One Martini backbone bead per residue (centre of mass of N, CA, C, O) as a GRO file, in nm:
protein
  452
    1UNK     BB    1   0.098   0.035   0.021
    2UNK     BB    2   0.059   0.352   0.009
    3UNK     BB    3   0.096   0.627   0.200
    4UNK     BB    4  -0.138   0.795   0.092
    5UNK     BB    5  -0.355   0.582   0.150
    6UNK     BB    6  -0.305   0.537   0.458
    7UNK     BB    7  -0.346   0.862   0.518
    8UNK     BB    8  -0.559   1.001   0.341
    9UNK     BB    9  -0.473   1.212   0.132
   10UNK     BB   10  -0.569   1.547   0.054
   11UNK     BB   11  -0.650   1.803  -0.107
   12UNK     BB   12  -0.535   2.068   0.114
   13UNK     BB   13  -0.342   1.951   0.295
   14UNK     BB   14  -0.185   1.962   0.625
   15UNK     BB   15   0.112   1.786   0.709
   16UNK     BB   16   0.219   1.646   1.029
   17UNK     BB   17   0.522   1.529   1.155
   18UNK     BB   18   0.576   1.325   1.442
   19UNK     BB   19   0.820   1.226   1.656
   20UNK     BB   20   0.975   0.907   1.565
   21UNK     BB   21   1.126   0.687   1.329
   22UNK     BB   22   1.066   0.849   1.019
   23UNK     BB   23   0.971   1.135   0.927
   24UNK     BB   24   1.151   1.215   0.687
   25UNK     BB   25   1.104   0.964   0.516
   26UNK     BB   26   0.797   1.001   0.498
   27UNK     BB   27   0.789   1.276   0.365
   28UNK     BB   28   0.952   1.199   0.104
   29UNK     BB   29   0.774   0.966   0.016
   30UNK     BB   30   0.513   1.128  -0.014
   31UNK     BB   31   0.621   1.333  -0.214
   32UNK     BB   32   0.681   1.133  -0.444
   33UNK     BB   33   0.400   1.015  -0.478
   34UNK     BB   34   0.249   1.282  -0.542
   35UNK     BB   35   0.423   1.384  -0.778
   36UNK     BB   36   0.367   1.128  -0.958
   37UNK     BB   37   0.044   1.229  -0.959
   38UNK     BB   38   0.064   1.564  -1.003
   39UNK     BB   39   0.137   1.704  -0.758
   40UNK     BB   40   0.176   1.997  -0.551
   41UNK     BB   41   0.466   2.003  -0.330
   42UNK     BB   42   0.514   2.107  -0.005
   43UNK     BB   43   0.814   2.140   0.192
   44UNK     BB   44   0.895   2.125   0.552
   45UNK     BB   45   0.995   2.289   0.863
   46UNK     BB   46   0.973   2.384   1.223
   47UNK     BB   47   1.270   2.312   1.251
   48UNK     BB   48   1.536   2.080   1.211
   49UNK     BB   49   1.758   1.954   0.961
   50UNK     BB   50   1.965   1.783   0.789
   51UNK     BB   51   2.129   1.867   0.506
   52UNK     BB   52   2.138   1.578   0.373
   53UNK     BB   53   1.823   1.552   0.332
   54UNK     BB   54   1.808   1.729   0.063
   55UNK     BB   55   1.872   1.493  -0.138
   56UNK     BB   56   1.548   1.413  -0.141
   57UNK     BB   57   1.493   1.663  -0.293
   58UNK     BB   58   1.386   1.803  -0.589
   59UNK     BB   59   1.377   2.088  -0.440
   60UNK     BB   60   1.488   2.427  -0.338
   61UNK     BB   61   1.408   2.705  -0.100
   62UNK     BB   62   1.450   3.035   0.008
   63UNK     BB   63   1.268   3.195   0.270
   64UNK     BB   64   1.044   3.449   0.411
   65UNK     BB   65   0.826   3.651   0.573
   66UNK     BB   66   0.897   3.892   0.359
   67UNK     BB   67   0.971   3.643   0.136
   68UNK     BB   68   0.792   3.397  -0.025
   69UNK     BB   69   0.810   3.353  -0.336
   70UNK     BB   70   0.566   3.242  -0.523
   71UNK     BB   71   0.683   3.231  -0.814
   72UNK     BB   72   0.925   3.047  -0.754
   73UNK     BB   73   0.764   2.814  -0.641
   74UNK     BB   74   0.587   2.762  -0.892
   75UNK     BB   75   0.817   2.691  -1.086
   76UNK     BB   76   0.920   2.444  -0.926
   77UNK     BB   77   0.656   2.287  -0.932
   78UNK     BB   78   0.638   2.268  -1.243
   79UNK     BB   79   0.923   2.123  -1.276
   80UNK     BB   80   0.910   1.899  -1.004
   81UNK     BB   81   0.643   1.894  -0.787
   82UNK     BB   82   0.873   1.968  -0.564
   83UNK     BB   83   0.943   2.163  -0.255
   84UNK     BB   84   1.189   2.284  -0.031
   85UNK     BB   85   1.147   2.488   0.252
   86UNK     BB   86   1.354   2.763   0.378
   87UNK     BB   87   1.563   3.003   0.544
   88UNK     BB   88   1.826   2.823   0.620
   89UNK     BB   89   2.180   2.728   0.636
   90UNK     BB   90   2.326   2.608   0.952
   91UNK     BB   91   2.570   2.414   1.028
   92UNK     BB   92   2.409   2.161   0.878
   93UNK     BB   93   2.127   2.314   0.912
   94UNK     BB   94   1.786   2.318   0.848
   95UNK     BB   95   1.580   2.596   0.848
   96UNK     BB   96   1.266   2.663   0.901
   97UNK     BB   97   0.931   2.741   0.944
   98UNK     BB   98   0.687   2.916   1.055
   99UNK     BB   99   0.356   2.895   1.113
  100UNK     BB  100   0.288   3.171   0.978
  101UNK     BB  101   0.416   3.108   0.703
  102UNK     BB  102   0.252   2.856   0.641
  103UNK     BB  103  -0.020   2.998   0.645
  104UNK     BB  104   0.048   3.190   0.408
  105UNK     BB  105   0.094   2.967   0.190
  106UNK     BB  106  -0.206   2.866   0.165
  107UNK     BB  107  -0.280   3.160   0.008
  108UNK     BB  108  -0.006   3.210  -0.206
  109UNK     BB  109   0.010   2.905  -0.312
  110UNK     BB  110  -0.014   2.659  -0.585
  111UNK     BB  111  -0.089   2.405  -0.399
  112UNK     BB  112  -0.199   2.080  -0.276
  113UNK     BB  113   0.033   2.038  -0.049
  114UNK     BB  114   0.159   2.017   0.295
  115UNK     BB  115   0.477   1.919   0.431
  116UNK     BB  116   0.571   1.848   0.782
  117UNK     BB  117   0.833   1.881   1.004
  118UNK     BB  118   0.732   1.906   1.367
  119UNK     BB  119   0.998   1.753   1.478
  120UNK     BB  120   1.235   1.624   1.714
  121UNK     BB  121   1.500   1.328   1.768
  122UNK     BB  122   1.797   1.262   1.688
  123UNK     BB  123   1.739   0.982   1.532
  124UNK     BB  124   1.539   0.849   1.705
  125UNK     BB  125   1.271   0.601   1.755
  126UNK     BB  126   1.180   0.761   2.027
  127UNK     BB  127   0.936   0.987   2.194
  128UNK     BB  128   0.922   1.280   2.398
  129UNK     BB  129   0.822   1.586   2.466
  130UNK     BB  130   0.893   1.892   2.511
  131UNK     BB  131   0.760   2.194   2.588
  132UNK     BB  132   0.822   2.306   2.271
  133UNK     BB  133   0.675   2.042   2.181
  134UNK     BB  134   0.548   2.047   1.903
  135UNK     BB  135   0.543   2.229   1.577
  136UNK     BB  136   0.213   2.293   1.503
  137UNK     BB  137   0.020   2.417   1.288
  138UNK     BB  138  -0.307   2.531   1.299
  139UNK     BB  139  -0.364   2.441   0.981
  140UNK     BB  140  -0.367   2.154   1.039
  141UNK     BB  141  -0.524   1.834   0.910
  142UNK     BB  142  -0.267   1.628   0.954
  143UNK     BB  143  -0.148   1.389   1.189
  144UNK     BB  144   0.181   1.201   1.231
  145UNK     BB  145   0.250   0.989   1.460
  146UNK     BB  146   0.578   0.852   1.535
  147UNK     BB  147   0.732   0.516   1.538
  148UNK     BB  148   0.984   0.283   1.613
  149UNK     BB  149   0.978  -0.056   1.632
  150UNK     BB  150   1.296  -0.094   1.707
  151UNK     BB  151   1.266  -0.011   2.020
  152UNK     BB  152   1.196  -0.279   2.093
  153UNK     BB  153   1.414  -0.391   2.356
  154UNK     BB  154   1.519  -0.130   2.441
  155UNK     BB  155   1.645   0.096   2.634
  156UNK     BB  156   1.536   0.336   2.872
  157UNK     BB  157   1.722   0.585   2.724
  158UNK     BB  158   1.912   0.843   2.580
  159UNK     BB  159   2.034   0.652   2.354
  160UNK     BB  160   1.721   0.550   2.248
  161UNK     BB  161   1.565   0.806   2.377
  162UNK     BB  162   1.365   1.083   2.363
  163UNK     BB  163   1.289   1.185   2.657
  164UNK     BB  164   1.247   0.956   2.896
  165UNK     BB  165   1.153   1.113   3.151
  166UNK     BB  166   0.855   1.158   3.067
  167UNK     BB  167   0.776   0.857   3.079
  168UNK     BB  168   0.860   0.798   3.368
  169UNK     BB  169   0.679   1.012   3.504
  170UNK     BB  170   0.396   0.919   3.380
  171UNK     BB  171   0.434   0.572   3.413
  172UNK     BB  172   0.681   0.442   3.589
  173UNK     BB  173   0.912   0.372   3.450
  174UNK     BB  174   1.223   0.220   3.419
  175UNK     BB  175   1.530   0.293   3.397
  176UNK     BB  176   1.658   0.067   3.145
  177UNK     BB  177   1.432  -0.070   3.054
  178UNK     BB  178   1.274  -0.266   2.843
  179UNK     BB  179   1.091  -0.207   2.576
  180UNK     BB  180   0.749  -0.228   2.529
  181UNK     BB  181   0.489  -0.242   2.321
  182UNK     BB  182   0.273  -0.084   2.499
  183UNK     BB  183   0.442   0.175   2.529
  184UNK     BB  184   0.410   0.281   2.245
  185UNK     BB  185   0.105   0.317   2.260
  186UNK     BB  186   0.086   0.505   2.506
  187UNK     BB  187   0.247   0.743   2.382
  188UNK     BB  188   0.099   0.793   2.109
  189UNK     BB  189  -0.201   0.834   2.262
  190UNK     BB  190  -0.100   1.070   2.423
  191UNK     BB  191  -0.195   1.401   2.480
  192UNK     BB  192   0.106   1.476   2.617
  193UNK     BB  193   0.266   1.335   2.378
  194UNK     BB  194   0.188   1.216   2.083
  195UNK     BB  195  -0.069   1.450   2.082
  196UNK     BB  196   0.064   1.702   2.111
  197UNK     BB  197  -0.071   1.993   1.966
  198UNK     BB  198  -0.325   1.899   1.836
  199UNK     BB  199  -0.553   1.997   1.641
  200UNK     BB  200  -0.889   1.971   1.658
  201UNK     BB  201  -0.938   1.935   1.328
  202UNK     BB  202  -0.748   1.703   1.310
  203UNK     BB  203  -0.630   1.437   1.180
  204UNK     BB  204  -0.525   1.092   1.282
  205UNK     BB  205  -0.221   0.908   1.184
  206UNK     BB  206  -0.043   0.655   1.273
  207UNK     BB  207   0.315   0.552   1.268
  208UNK     BB  208   0.454   0.227   1.226
  209UNK     BB  209   0.787   0.187   1.191
  210UNK     BB  210   1.007  -0.058   1.103
  211UNK     BB  211   0.859  -0.320   1.012
  212UNK     BB  212   0.901  -0.630   0.974
  213UNK     BB  213   0.829  -0.862   0.696
  214UNK     BB  214   0.678  -1.053   0.917
  215UNK     BB  215   0.443  -1.225   1.079
  216UNK     BB  216   0.518  -1.171   1.378
  217UNK     BB  217   0.554  -0.860   1.355
  218UNK     BB  218   0.278  -0.798   1.239
  219UNK     BB  219   0.111  -0.901   1.478
  220UNK     BB  220   0.238  -0.713   1.686
  221UNK     BB  221   0.157  -0.449   1.544
  222UNK     BB  222  -0.147  -0.497   1.572
  223UNK     BB  223  -0.159  -0.482   1.875
  224UNK     BB  224  -0.058  -0.195   1.897
  225UNK     BB  225  -0.282  -0.065   1.724
  226UNK     BB  226  -0.518  -0.142   1.911
  227UNK     BB  227  -0.413   0.028   2.147
  228UNK     BB  228  -0.412   0.301   2.004
  229UNK     BB  229  -0.733   0.285   1.924
  230UNK     BB  230  -0.840   0.363   2.213
  231UNK     BB  231  -0.797   0.635   2.082
  232UNK     BB  232  -1.034   0.833   1.925
  233UNK     BB  233  -0.842   1.051   1.794
  234UNK     BB  234  -0.757   0.806   1.629
  235UNK     BB  235  -0.813   0.678   1.303
  236UNK     BB  236  -0.521   0.538   1.246
  237UNK     BB  237  -0.277   0.265   1.160
  238UNK     BB  238   0.033   0.253   1.018
  239UNK     BB  239   0.202  -0.035   0.877
  240UNK     BB  240   0.568  -0.027   0.834
  241UNK     BB  241   0.827   0.075   0.577
  242UNK     BB  242   0.918   0.359   0.404
  243UNK     BB  243   1.188   0.225   0.255
  244UNK     BB  244   1.024   0.040   0.111
  245UNK     BB  245   0.866  -0.052  -0.167
  246UNK     BB  246   0.644  -0.119   0.050
  247UNK     BB  247   0.555   0.104   0.298
  248UNK     BB  248   0.264  -0.044   0.350
  249UNK     BB  249   0.086  -0.308   0.480
  250UNK     BB  250  -0.121  -0.152   0.682
  251UNK     BB  251  -0.449  -0.016   0.793
  252UNK     BB  252  -0.569   0.039   1.101
  253UNK     BB  253  -0.917   0.017   1.180
  254UNK     BB  254  -1.234   0.067   1.272
  255UNK     BB  255  -1.466  -0.210   1.322
  256UNK     BB  256  -1.809  -0.264   1.285
  257UNK     BB  257  -2.083  -0.460   1.375
  258UNK     BB  258  -2.381  -0.556   1.185
  259UNK     BB  259  -2.663  -0.724   1.314
  260UNK     BB  260  -2.929  -0.886   1.152
  261UNK     BB  261  -3.235  -0.921   1.387
  262UNK     BB  262  -3.554  -0.815   1.281
  263UNK     BB  263  -3.718  -1.025   1.168
  264UNK     BB  264  -4.017  -1.230   1.136
  265UNK     BB  265  -3.992  -1.532   1.039
  266UNK     BB  266  -4.236  -1.644   0.857
  267UNK     BB  267  -4.116  -1.912   0.722
  268UNK     BB  268  -4.044  -2.051   1.000
  269UNK     BB  269  -4.261  -1.974   1.256
  270UNK     BB  270  -4.004  -1.861   1.407
  271UNK     BB  271  -3.744  -1.728   1.574
  272UNK     BB  272  -3.442  -1.787   1.429
  273UNK     BB  273  -3.225  -1.644   1.624
  274UNK     BB  274  -3.346  -1.846   1.872
  275UNK     BB  275  -3.236  -2.090   1.781
  276UNK     BB  276  -3.066  -2.364   1.834
  277UNK     BB  277  -2.723  -2.451   1.874
  278UNK     BB  278  -2.455  -2.442   2.014
  279UNK     BB  279  -2.507  -2.560   2.324
  280UNK     BB  280  -2.808  -2.446   2.302
  281UNK     BB  281  -2.764  -2.186   2.171
  282UNK     BB  282  -2.844  -1.918   2.026
  283UNK     BB  283  -2.764  -1.796   1.730
  284UNK     BB  284  -2.708  -1.499   1.818
  285UNK     BB  285  -2.495  -1.580   2.035
  286UNK     BB  286  -2.293  -1.719   1.853
  287UNK     BB  287  -2.231  -1.474   1.679
  288UNK     BB  288  -2.144  -1.280   1.905
  289UNK     BB  289  -1.909  -1.456   2.007
  290UNK     BB  290  -1.740  -1.452   1.747
  291UNK     BB  291  -1.706  -1.145   1.736
  292UNK     BB  292  -1.571  -1.113   2.010
  293UNK     BB  293  -1.312  -1.283   1.935
  294UNK     BB  294  -1.231  -1.050   1.715
  295UNK     BB  295  -1.237  -0.767   1.841
  296UNK     BB  296  -1.442  -0.570   1.792
  297UNK     BB  297  -1.517  -0.228   1.819
  298UNK     BB  298  -1.820  -0.311   1.747
  299UNK     BB  299  -2.161  -0.428   1.843
  300UNK     BB  300  -2.463  -0.435   1.650
  301UNK     BB  301  -2.797  -0.509   1.727
  302UNK     BB  302  -3.072  -0.557   1.521
  303UNK     BB  303  -3.398  -0.497   1.608
  304UNK     BB  304  -3.756  -0.614   1.633
  305UNK     BB  305  -3.868  -0.883   1.647
  306UNK     BB  306  -3.851  -0.982   1.957
  307UNK     BB  307  -3.652  -0.787   2.113
  308UNK     BB  308  -3.648  -0.881   2.409
  309UNK     BB  309  -3.550  -1.174   2.353
  310UNK     BB  310  -3.286  -1.095   2.218
  311UNK     BB  311  -3.168  -0.948   2.458
  312UNK     BB  312  -3.178  -1.188   2.655
  313UNK     BB  313  -2.985  -1.374   2.478
  314UNK     BB  314  -2.750  -1.124   2.529
  315UNK     BB  315  -2.671  -1.144   2.806
  316UNK     BB  316  -2.350  -1.010   2.881
  317UNK     BB  317  -2.289  -0.912   2.613
  318UNK     BB  318  -2.069  -0.702   2.407
  319UNK     BB  319  -2.341  -0.526   2.322
  320UNK     BB  320  -2.554  -0.345   2.107
  321UNK     BB  321  -2.862  -0.161   2.036
  322UNK     BB  322  -3.092  -0.148   1.750
  323UNK     BB  323  -3.404  -0.025   1.657
  324UNK     BB  324  -3.641  -0.134   1.413
  325UNK     BB  325  -3.945   0.013   1.344
  326UNK     BB  326  -3.957  -0.122   1.029
  327UNK     BB  327  -3.960  -0.445   1.036
  328UNK     BB  328  -4.238  -0.515   0.889
  329UNK     BB  329  -4.128  -0.468   0.593
  330UNK     BB  330  -3.884  -0.690   0.544
  331UNK     BB  331  -3.615  -0.530   0.510
  332UNK     BB  332  -3.274  -0.464   0.511
  333UNK     BB  333  -3.235  -0.158   0.498
  334UNK     BB  334  -3.357  -0.053   0.770
  335UNK     BB  335  -3.157  -0.214   0.945
  336UNK     BB  336  -2.893  -0.099   0.838
  337UNK     BB  337  -2.955   0.194   0.901
  338UNK     BB  338  -2.977   0.156   1.206
  339UNK     BB  339  -2.687   0.047   1.247
  340UNK     BB  340  -2.524   0.286   1.128
  341UNK     BB  341  -2.637   0.505   1.323
  342UNK     BB  342  -2.509   0.358   1.587
  343UNK     BB  343  -2.243   0.427   1.493
  344UNK     BB  344  -1.965   0.581   1.549
  345UNK     BB  345  -1.731   0.822   1.434
  346UNK     BB  346  -1.477   0.616   1.480
  347UNK     BB  347  -1.589   0.443   1.257
  348UNK     BB  348  -1.482   0.316   0.931
  349UNK     BB  349  -1.642   0.031   0.935
  350UNK     BB  350  -1.880  -0.219   0.818
  351UNK     BB  351  -1.998  -0.535   0.928
  352UNK     BB  352  -2.222  -0.734   0.758
  353UNK     BB  353  -2.448  -0.938   0.946
  354UNK     BB  354  -2.624  -1.224   0.965
  355UNK     BB  355  -2.857  -1.358   1.200
  356UNK     BB  356  -2.897  -1.638   0.996
  357UNK     BB  357  -2.559  -1.720   1.013
  358UNK     BB  358  -2.413  -1.964   1.202
  359UNK     BB  359  -2.158  -2.028   0.991
  360UNK     BB  360  -1.969  -1.830   1.083
  361UNK     BB  361  -1.636  -1.755   0.969
  362UNK     BB  362  -1.355  -1.626   1.111
  363UNK     BB  363  -1.154  -1.665   0.879
  364UNK     BB  364  -1.316  -1.497   0.676
  365UNK     BB  365  -1.337  -1.239   0.835
  366UNK     BB  366  -1.030  -1.190   0.844
  367UNK     BB  367  -0.990  -1.170   0.540
  368UNK     BB  368  -1.168  -0.924   0.503
  369UNK     BB  369  -1.021  -0.732   0.706
  370UNK     BB  370  -0.736  -0.754   0.581
  371UNK     BB  371  -0.807  -0.643   0.302
  372UNK     BB  372  -0.881  -0.366   0.409
  373UNK     BB  373  -0.611  -0.297   0.554
  374UNK     BB  374  -0.449  -0.341   0.266
  375UNK     BB  375  -0.624  -0.179   0.039
  376UNK     BB  376  -0.804  -0.357  -0.173
  377UNK     BB  377  -1.080  -0.234  -0.047
  378UNK     BB  378  -1.392  -0.058   0.040
  379UNK     BB  379  -1.515  -0.328  -0.058
  380UNK     BB  380  -1.577  -0.645   0.111
  381UNK     BB  381  -1.613  -0.985  -0.020
  382UNK     BB  382  -1.723  -1.292  -0.034
  383UNK     BB  383  -1.649  -1.578  -0.262
  384UNK     BB  384  -1.847  -1.836  -0.439
  385UNK     BB  385  -1.834  -1.907  -0.745
  386UNK     BB  386  -1.907  -1.597  -0.813
  387UNK     BB  387  -2.059  -1.553  -0.529
  388UNK     BB  388  -2.196  -1.335  -0.320
  389UNK     BB  389  -2.156  -1.276   0.028
  390UNK     BB  390  -2.133  -1.329   0.379
  391UNK     BB  391  -1.973  -1.085   0.495
  392UNK     BB  392  -1.984  -0.724   0.453
  393UNK     BB  393  -1.764  -0.457   0.380
  394UNK     BB  394  -1.808  -0.099   0.470
  395UNK     BB  395  -1.718   0.189   0.410
  396UNK     BB  396  -1.807   0.500   0.521
  397UNK     BB  397  -1.843   0.641   0.236
  398UNK     BB  398  -2.131   0.469   0.185
  399UNK     BB  399  -2.343   0.543   0.399
  400UNK     BB  400  -2.500   0.786   0.284
  401UNK     BB  401  -2.626   0.628   0.048
  402UNK     BB  402  -2.779   0.425   0.223
  403UNK     BB  403  -2.937   0.638   0.399
  404UNK     BB  404  -3.074   0.763   0.119
  405UNK     BB  405  -3.244   0.539   0.068
  406UNK     BB  406  -3.535   0.435  -0.025
  407UNK     BB  407  -3.802   0.282  -0.002
  408UNK     BB  408  -3.716  -0.029  -0.167
  409UNK     BB  409  -3.440  -0.041  -0.140
  410UNK     BB  410  -3.088  -0.155  -0.170
  411UNK     BB  411  -2.768  -0.211  -0.084
  412UNK     BB  412  -2.682  -0.328  -0.366
  413UNK     BB  413  -2.709  -0.064  -0.521
  414UNK     BB  414  -2.450   0.058  -0.404
  415UNK     BB  415  -2.249  -0.167  -0.452
  416UNK     BB  416  -2.290  -0.187  -0.768
  417UNK     BB  417  -2.209   0.119  -0.820
  418UNK     BB  418  -1.906   0.009  -0.686
  419UNK     BB  419  -1.750  -0.227  -0.838
  420UNK     BB  420  -1.446  -0.112  -0.845
  421UNK     BB  421  -1.428  -0.128  -0.507
  422UNK     BB  422  -1.428  -0.434  -0.509
  423UNK     BB  423  -1.325  -0.705  -0.298
  424UNK     BB  424  -1.258  -1.050  -0.344
  425UNK     BB  425  -1.291  -1.334  -0.135
  426UNK     BB  426  -1.190  -1.642  -0.194
  427UNK     BB  427  -1.378  -1.937  -0.124
  428UNK     BB  428  -1.443  -2.300  -0.017
  429UNK     BB  429  -1.738  -2.203   0.084
  430UNK     BB  430  -2.107  -2.184   0.104
  431UNK     BB  431  -2.171  -2.038   0.381
  432UNK     BB  432  -2.194  -1.738   0.265
  433UNK     BB  433  -2.491  -1.821   0.125
  434UNK     BB  434  -2.613  -1.931   0.398
  435UNK     BB  435  -2.930  -1.932   0.529
  436UNK     BB  436  -3.229  -1.910   0.745
  437UNK     BB  437  -3.585  -1.962   0.654
  438UNK     BB  438  -3.645  -2.268   0.712
  439UNK     BB  439  -3.678  -2.571   0.852
  440UNK     BB  440  -3.504  -2.708   0.636
  441UNK     BB  441  -3.261  -2.523   0.662
  442UNK     BB  442  -3.203  -2.584   0.958
  443UNK     BB  443  -3.155  -2.891   0.936
  444UNK     BB  444  -2.931  -2.872   0.724
  445UNK     BB  445  -2.736  -2.696   0.890
  446UNK     BB  446  -2.699  -2.891   1.125
  447UNK     BB  447  -2.583  -3.121   0.960
  448UNK     BB  448  -2.336  -2.962   0.842
  449UNK     BB  449  -2.238  -2.894   1.154
  450UNK     BB  450  -2.280  -3.161   1.335
  451UNK     BB  451  -2.583  -3.141   1.508
  452UNK     BB  452  -2.822  -3.340   1.380
   0.00000   0.00000   0.00000
């Protein structure tokens, strides 16, 4: 995945990289990606960087508060696509721009994006800020707090960490102790450390950099990202190594499950989501338990017919409920709309789960969610012999269209309208196609599941 995709950079963004462990590399990598796509990219720093780093810049120019030189900047952007702006080079250090100058640039230069290194770390992989840091311009729209994964296992001391005293004071860590993975998450998500000085309006995507591209390290990085995402201020965590050919392995975001359990079950003759399944537990409880094991960021059960009994069946389960008042209409749309409205603003995607699909396979769910994290599609669905099944993952960008569908519409209308955005996970089981509508379906499903 490209860094631009993982950070979801938009035209007009002012992007500030903070923290340690690859800020400069990330800035120049993003600059190259955007320039290659025809963007006009301004780069700068609000601190100082080593003069040798300018070898990565396509062009450079010295400006000042009294002389922004917009025409010269525009010519360089037209010729090279990207330019690094500074005020001077002093004793091997490139001195950057003040926040006020950067703010002026947003109105006076015809650029598409501004990229800023807004923090210093003496090239160490992990940091806590001092009182004057970081220097994030108020006009910033995207902040990227960064940490080097390679700090894990290193001693918590000044040789390996920038300002370790701040971490020791805040969390009680012992000086010299080997740094543990959860410590990285705690610092990055801390509003006084990793998120310090972040403007209220800015989006936040953390970058866990220098992750070795092996399965074990990737899984460990996912655990760290889940801990980071406990802070709702952070929208996503990019996992990767920005100097690799593929700079980002995946972007972890919050995914909530919407379980549709509101129907009348008229063809079954009784409430199908309450029928017994494994261990004589109701189908809906089995599904909720499987989703719980996946550590979904939220689980919303959409109720309708026999809502009280469905709630009772899920007593003590970590789920929330949304009631579909229009359940008697018998369509999926109104239930999905109720579920989407119940998900919080911190949720990036919804996993749409059928409440009458007890053979929900967590391995398939993980494949769907991993495909989304890897940026393969903003709609992800399992497919068996070229037939689309459930559960289907929908990025938040499609929710407004679904919520605007009129009565009689169907979610598939929106999905099919964005066919180019769909990624299909091919599976070797037709369980993704099978739900339970009739007594015969139920008996057949029990037999296939080995339940007699």
